[in-house]
Coordinates of C-alpha atoms in Angstrom, one line a residue:
X25 CA 0.0 0.0 0.0
X26 CA 1.2 3.5 -0.9
X27 CA 1.4 5.3 2.5
X28 CA 1.6 8.7 0.7
X29 CA -1.6 7.9 -1.2
X30 CA -3.5 5.1 0.6
X31 CA -6.7 5.7 -1.4
X32 CA -5.0 5.7 -4.8
X33 CA -6.3 9.2 -5.6
X34 CA -3.4 9.9 -7.9
X35 CA -4.1 6.8 -9.9
X36 CA -7.8 7.8 -10.0
X37 CA -6.9 11.2 -11.3
X38 CA -4.7 9.7 -14.0
X39 CA -7.5 7.3 -15.2
X40 CA -10.0 10.2 -15.3
X41 CA -7.6 12.3 -17.3
X42 CA -7.0 9.4 -19.8
X43 CA -10.8 9.0 -20.2
X44 CA -11.3 12.7 -20.8
X45 CA -8.5 12.6 -23.5
X46 CA -10.9 10.5 -25.6
X47 CA -9.3 8.9 -28.6
X48 CA -6.1 10.9 -28.4
X49 CA -4.7 14.0 -29.9
X50 CA -4.5 12.7 -33.5
X51 CA -8.2 11.7 -33.6
X52 CA -9.3 14.9 -31.9
X53 CA -7.3 16.9 -34.5
X54 CA -9.0 14.9 -37.3
X55 CA -12.4 15.8 -35.9
X56 CA -11.5 19.4 -35.7
X57 CA -10.2 19.3 -39.3
X58 CA -13.8 18.5 -40.4
X59 CA -15.0 21.7 -38.7
X60 CA -16.7 19.6 -36.0
X61 CA -16.5 19.7 -32.2
X62 CA -15.6 16.6 -30.2
X63 CA -18.3 14.9 -28.1
X64 CA -17.0 16.5 -24.9
X65 CA -16.8 19.9 -26.5
X66 CA -20.4 19.6 -27.7
X67 CA -21.6 18.7 -24.2
X68 CA -19.8 21.7 -22.7
X69 CA -21.1 24.0 -25.4
X70 CA -24.7 22.7 -24.9
X71 CA -24.9 22.9 -21.2
X72 CA -24.8 25.9 -18.8
X73 CA -21.1 26.4 -17.8
X74 CA -19.8 24.1 -15.1
X75 CA -22.9 22.0 -14.7
X76 CA -21.9 18.7 -16.4
X77 CA -21.9 15.8 -13.9
X78 CA -20.7 12.8 -15.8
X79 CA -21.6 9.2 -14.9
X80 CA -19.6 6.2 -16.1
X81 CA -16.4 8.1 -16.9
X82 CA -14.2 5.1 -16.2
X83 CA -16.3 2.7 -18.1
X84 CA -14.7 0.8 -21.0
X85 CA -15.3 -2.1 -23.4
X86 CA -15.8 -5.4 -21.6
X87 CA -13.5 -7.0 -24.2
X88 CA -10.0 -7.1 -22.6
X89 CA -8.2 -6.4 -25.8
X90 CA -10.3 -3.2 -26.3
X91 CA -10.3 -1.9 -22.7
X92 CA -7.4 0.5 -23.1
X93 CA -8.7 2.1 -26.3
X94 CA -12.3 2.6 -25.3
X95 CA -12.3 5.5 -22.7
X96 CA -15.9 6.0 -21.3
X97 CA -16.6 3.2 -23.9
X98 CA -17.1 6.0 -26.4
X99 CA -20.3 7.3 -24.8
X100 CA -19.9 10.2 -22.5
X101 CA -23.1 10.6 -20.5
X102 CA -24.3 12.6 -17.6
X103 CA -26.5 15.3 -16.2
X104 CA -26.3 19.1 -16.6
X105 CA -28.4 22.2 -16.9
X106 CA -29.8 24.2 -19.8
X107 CA -31.1 27.6 -18.7
X108 CA -31.2 26.2 -15.2
X109 CA -33.3 23.1 -16.2
X110 CA -31.8 19.7 -15.4
X111 CA -31.3 17.5 -18.5
X112 CA -29.6 14.2 -19.3
X113 CA -27.2 14.4 -22.2
X114 CA -25.4 11.5 -23.9
X115 CA -23.0 11.7 -26.9
X116 CA -21.3 9.5 -29.4
X117 CA -17.5 10.0 -29.2
X118 CA -16.4 9.4 -32.8
X119 CA -12.7 9.6 -31.7
X120 CA -13.2 6.3 -29.8
X121 CA -13.7 3.3 -32.1
X122 CA -15.6 5.5 -34.6
X123 CA -18.3 6.2 -32.0
X124 CA -19.7 2.7 -32.5
X125 CA -21.7 1.3 -29.6
X126 CA -20.7 -1.6 -27.4
X127 CA -22.5 -3.3 -24.6
X128 CA -21.0 -1.2 -21.8
X129 CA -21.4 2.3 -23.4
X130 CA -24.8 1.9 -24.8
X131 CA -26.0 0.1 -21.7
X132 CA -24.8 3.1 -19.7
X133 CA -26.7 5.5 -22.0
X134 CA -30.0 3.5 -21.8
X135 CA -29.9 3.0 -18.1
X136 CA -29.3 6.7 -17.6
X137 CA -32.2 7.5 -20.0
X138 CA -34.5 5.1 -18.1
X139 CA -33.7 6.8 -14.8
X140 CA -34.1 10.3 -16.3
X141 CA -37.6 9.4 -17.7
X142 CA -38.6 8.0 -14.3
X143 CA -37.5 11.3 -12.7
X144 CA -39.0 13.6 -15.3
X145 CA -35.7 14.9 -16.8
X146 CA -35.5 15.8 -20.5
X147 CA -33.1 13.6 -22.6
X148 CA -30.7 14.8 -25.3
X149 CA -28.6 12.6 -27.5
X150 CA -25.8 14.0 -29.6
X151 CA -25.4 11.6 -32.4
X152 CA -22.1 10.9 -34.3
X153 CA -21.6 7.2 -34.7
X154 CA -21.4 4.3 -37.2
X155 CA -23.7 1.8 -35.5
X156 CA -22.7 -1.1 -33.3
X157 CA -19.3 -2.8 -32.7
X158 CA -19.7 -6.2 -34.2
X159 CA -17.2 -8.0 -31.9
X160 CA -18.8 -6.6 -28.8
X161 CA -22.3 -7.8 -29.7
X162 CA -21.5 -11.3 -30.9
X163 CA -22.6 -14.2 -28.7
X164 CA -25.8 -15.7 -27.4
X165 CA -26.3 -13.6 -24.3
X166 CA -29.0 -11.3 -25.4
X167 CA -27.2 -10.5 -28.7
X168 CA -28.6 -7.2 -30.1
X169 CA -30.8 -6.6 -27.0
X170 CA -27.6 -6.0 -25.0
X171 CA -26.9 -3.0 -27.3
X172 CA -30.3 -1.8 -28.3
X173 CA -32.8 -2.9 -25.6
X174 CA -36.3 -3.5 -26.8
X175 CA -37.6 -1.4 -23.9
X176 CA -35.9 1.6 -25.5
X177 CA -38.1 1.5 -28.6
X178 CA -41.6 2.1 -27.2
X179 CA -42.1 5.7 -25.9
X180 CA -45.0 7.2 -24.0
X181 CA -43.5 10.7 -24.2
X182 CA -43.0 11.2 -20.5
X183 CA -40.2 13.6 -21.1
X184 CA -38.9 15.5 -24.2
X185 CA -36.3 13.5 -26.2
X186 CA -34.1 15.5 -28.6
X187 CA -31.6 13.9 -30.9
X188 CA -29.0 15.6 -33.0
X189 CA -27.3 14.2 -36.2
X190 CA -23.8 15.7 -36.2
X191 CA -21.7 13.3 -38.2
X192 CA -22.0 10.1 -40.2
X193 CA -24.8 8.5 -38.3
X194 CA -25.6 5.0 -39.3
X195 CA -27.6 2.5 -37.2
X196 CA -27.6 3.5 -33.5
X197 CA -28.2 7.2 -33.6
X198 CA -30.8 6.7 -36.3
X199 CA -32.8 4.3 -34.0
X200 CA -32.8 6.9 -31.3
X201 CA -33.8 9.7 -33.7
X202 CA -36.7 7.6 -35.0
X203 CA -38.4 7.7 -31.6
X204 CA -37.4 11.3 -30.7
X205 CA -39.7 14.2 -30.3
X206 CA -37.3 16.6 -32.1
X207 CA -34.5 15.7 -34.5
X208 CA -31.9 18.3 -35.6
X209 CA -29.4 17.6 -38.4
X210 CA -26.2 19.5 -39.2
X211 CA -25.9 20.1 -42.9
X212 CA -23.1 17.8 -44.2
X213 CA -24.0 15.1 -41.6
X214 CA -25.7 11.8 -42.6
X215 CA -28.7 10.1 -41.1
X216 CA -29.3 6.6 -42.6
X217 CA -29.7 3.0 -41.6
X218 CA -26.7 1.8 -43.6
X219 CA -23.7 3.3 -45.4
X220 CA -22.8 3.1 -49.1
X221 CA -20.2 0.3 -48.6
X222 CA -22.5 -2.1 -46.9
X223 CA -25.2 -1.3 -49.3
X224 CA -23.0 -2.1 -52.3
X225 CA -22.0 -5.4 -50.7
X226 CA -25.6 -6.4 -49.7
X227 CA -27.5 -5.2 -52.8
X228 CA -25.0 -4.1 -55.4
X229 CA -26.5 -0.6 -55.4
X230 CA -24.2 2.4 -55.8
X231 CA -25.2 5.4 -53.7
X232 CA -23.5 8.4 -52.1
X233 CA -23.9 9.2 -48.4
X234 CA -25.9 12.3 -49.2
X235 CA -28.3 10.2 -51.4
X236 CA -28.9 7.8 -48.5
X237 CA -29.2 10.3 -45.7
X238 CA -28.2 13.8 -46.5
X239 CA -30.0 16.8 -45.1
X240 CA -31.8 17.7 -48.3
X241 CA -33.3 14.2 -48.5
X242 CA -34.7 14.5 -45.0
X243 CA -35.8 18.1 -45.4
X244 CA -37.8 17.6 -48.6
X245 CA -38.6 13.9 -49.0
X246 CA -38.7 11.9 -45.7
X247 CA -39.7 14.6 -43.2
X248 CA -37.8 12.7 -40.6
X249 CA -35.8 15.7 -39.4
X250 CA -37.4 18.8 -37.8
X251 CA -34.6 21.4 -37.9
X252 CA -31.4 21.9 -39.8
X253 CA -28.2 23.6 -38.6
X254 CA -25.3 25.2 -40.4
X255 CA -22.6 23.8 -38.0
X256 CA -22.2 22.2 -34.5
X257 CA -22.5 25.5 -32.6
X258 CA -25.8 26.4 -34.4
X259 CA -27.1 22.9 -33.8
X260 CA -26.5 23.1 -30.1
X261 CA -28.0 26.5 -29.9
X262 CA -31.1 25.1 -31.6
X263 CA -31.3 22.4 -28.9
X264 CA -31.3 25.1 -26.2
X265 CA -34.0 27.1 -28.1
X266 CA -36.4 24.2 -28.8
X267 CA -36.2 22.9 -25.2
X268 CA -37.5 26.2 -24.0
X269 CA -41.0 25.5 -25.5
X270 CA -41.4 22.3 -23.6
X271 CA -42.0 21.4 -19.9
X272 CA -39.4 19.1 -18.3
X273 CA -42.0 16.3 -18.3
X274 CA -45.6 15.5 -19.2
X275 CA -46.5 16.1 -15.5
X276 CA -45.8 19.8 -15.9
X277 CA -46.9 22.7 -18.0
X278 CA -44.6 24.5 -20.5
X279 CA -42.6 27.4 -19.0
X280 CA -44.0 30.9 -19.3
X281 CA -41.6 33.7 -20.4
X282 CA -42.0 37.5 -20.1
X283 CA -44.3 38.7 -22.9
X284 CA -42.6 40.7 -25.6
X285 CA -45.9 42.2 -26.8
X286 CA -49.0 43.6 -25.0
X287 CA -51.6 40.9 -24.8
X288 CA -54.4 43.3 -25.9
X289 CA -52.5 44.8 -28.9
X290 CA -54.4 44.9 -32.2
X291 CA -52.7 43.4 -35.2
X292 CA -53.7 46.0 -37.7
X293 CA -51.0 44.9 -40.1
X294 CA -53.0 41.7 -40.8
X295 CA -55.3 43.8 -43.0
X296 CA -52.3 44.5 -45.3
X297 CA -51.1 40.9 -45.4
X298 CA -54.3 38.9 -46.0
X299 CA -56.0 40.0 -49.3
X300 CA -59.7 40.6 -49.6
X301 CA -59.8 38.6 -52.8
X302 CA -60.0 34.9 -51.7
X303 CA -58.3 33.9 -55.0
X304 CA -55.2 36.0 -54.4
X305 CA -52.4 34.1 -52.7
X306 CA -50.3 35.3 -49.8
X307 CA -47.6 33.9 -47.5
X308 CA -49.0 32.6 -44.2
X309 CA -45.6 33.0 -42.6
X310 CA -46.3 36.7 -42.4
X311 CA -49.5 36.2 -40.6
X312 CA -47.9 33.9 -38.0
X313 CA -45.1 36.4 -37.4
X314 CA -47.7 39.1 -36.7
X315 CA -49.7 36.9 -34.3
X316 CA -46.9 35.4 -32.3
X317 CA -44.6 37.2 -29.8
X318 CA -41.8 38.9 -31.6
X319 CA -38.9 36.5 -32.4
X320 CA -40.7 33.5 -30.9
X321 CA -41.6 31.5 -34.0
X322 CA -39.6 28.3 -34.6
X323 CA -40.9 26.4 -37.7
X324 CA -40.5 22.6 -37.8
X325 CA -40.0 20.7 -41.0
X326 CA -39.9 24.0 -42.9
X327 CA -39.1 22.4 -46.3
X328 CA -41.3 19.3 -46.1
X329 CA -44.6 19.8 -47.9
X330 CA -44.8 23.6 -47.6
X331 CA -48.6 23.6 -48.1
X332 CA -48.8 23.2 -44.3
X333 CA -46.7 25.2 -41.8
X334 CA -46.1 23.7 -38.3
X335 CA -44.4 26.0 -35.8
X336 CA -43.7 26.4 -32.2
X337 CA -44.2 29.9 -31.0
X338 CA -45.3 32.0 -27.9
X339 CA -48.4 34.1 -27.3
X340 CA -48.1 36.4 -24.3
X341 CA -45.1 34.3 -23.2
X342 CA -47.0 31.0 -23.4
X343 CA -45.9 28.1 -25.6
X344 CA -48.3 27.4 -28.5
X345 CA -48.3 25.1 -31.5
X346 CA -49.4 26.6 -34.8
X347 CA -50.7 24.7 -37.8
X348 CA -51.4 26.9 -40.8
X349 CA -52.2 26.2 -44.5
X350 CA -50.0 28.2 -46.8
X351 CA -51.8 29.5 -49.9
X352 CA -48.4 30.0 -51.6
X353 CA -48.0 26.3 -52.0
X354 CA -50.7 24.3 -53.9
X355 CA -53.1 27.0 -52.8
X356 CA -52.9 25.4 -49.3
X357 CA -54.4 22.1 -50.5
X358 CA -53.0 19.3 -48.3
X359 CA -51.5 16.1 -49.6
X360 CA -50.3 13.0 -47.8
X361 CA -47.1 14.6 -46.6
X362 CA -48.9 17.5 -45.1
X363 CA -51.3 15.2 -43.3
X364 CA -48.4 13.2 -41.8
X365 CA -46.8 16.4 -40.8
X366 CA -50.0 17.6 -39.1
X367 CA -50.6 14.3 -37.3
X368 CA -47.0 14.2 -36.0
X369 CA -47.1 17.8 -34.8
X370 CA -50.5 17.5 -33.1
X371 CA -49.3 14.4 -31.2
X372 CA -46.1 16.3 -30.1
X373 CA -48.0 19.3 -28.8
X374 CA -50.7 17.2 -27.1
X375 CA -48.1 15.1 -25.3
X376 CA -46.6 18.2 -23.6
X377 CA -49.7 20.3 -23.0
X378 CA -48.9 22.9 -25.7
X379 CA -52.1 24.5 -26.9
X380 CA -52.8 24.4 -30.7
X381 CA -53.8 27.2 -33.0
X382 CA -55.2 26.3 -36.4
X383 CA -55.1 28.9 -39.2
X384 CA -57.2 27.6 -42.1
X385 CA -57.0 28.7 -45.7
X386 CA -57.4 25.7 -47.9
X387 CA -59.6 24.4 -50.7
X388 CA -59.3 20.9 -49.3
X389 CA -57.2 17.9 -50.0
X390 CA -55.0 17.2 -53.1
X391 CA -56.9 14.6 -55.2
X392 CA -56.0 12.4 -58.1
X393 CA -54.2 9.1 -58.9
X394 CA -51.0 10.2 -57.1
X395 CA -52.8 11.1 -54.0
X396 CA -54.7 7.9 -53.9
X397 CA -51.5 5.9 -54.3
X398 CA -50.0 7.6 -51.3

């Protein structure tokens, strides 16, 4: 026993420092060369300064040969605060074994998420990973359930769950995103089930990453992503902004902010925006901007079926959800995409006690062979 350090605190400090060094200087530099932050930098940028309380820092792969090269098992996870609100945040560390998930790291994330849901704490996942580590998940003991527990799939929306797509996200981060309330993708990042290489091997199909899961695909065709960011810093700012519209859990009401406009103010400018002629088109975005508190409108899925606008906003400081037909696009007539968009948004707002406002200006539904096929 070391009489100078009987509790091995020096050794503990060294192990903690090694874990916080992630995959090493070279891989950190490689991440920075792509214009991206590391997982730990993202967490620090997202949270209020000095509030991150990490769990499982000394975790590592349960495969002996990978223990020394899997600090925190590539999944830094812990609690912190955003605008004084306690949140759980987990991240994929792409500098550690490409951010791929093993039993220990992913198990740590899901156990923390289960506890957070039980305690009414919002959950945020910062995605940047290439699926699961095949050696780690081989064997008969639970196989894939050890990495992606079946209990993680169903959600009763007890707390807000926000997932960001910040790198080449195949597999794992995509599963989390698919059951999230809000998904935010950085332009240049990829959100897909499988990558081009495995696709070519499995099917012979030749595709680029952007064709499989680029931001334009999700913005205009799938509608799977709610918001798009220019870079990591913008993405993390959006997380903080969107969380402000929601309560911490479904047992609470959304927060109320100081009103930016008098509640009894008359919106005379509406007379200039909405034409008297019902056949004349106009942009419903201008109407929403006039009705809502100044600067409070956050549109979700802005490029997915523009005939319907879905936006979070505030009225007199209170969170509201706005669904509005936009006469500028198909005269406001709704197709299948707009209907899916509406149903998803209504369910989101209903889950977290956000009142809904409907602004109708539509001739009805899009009809025809194409509509019937959808």
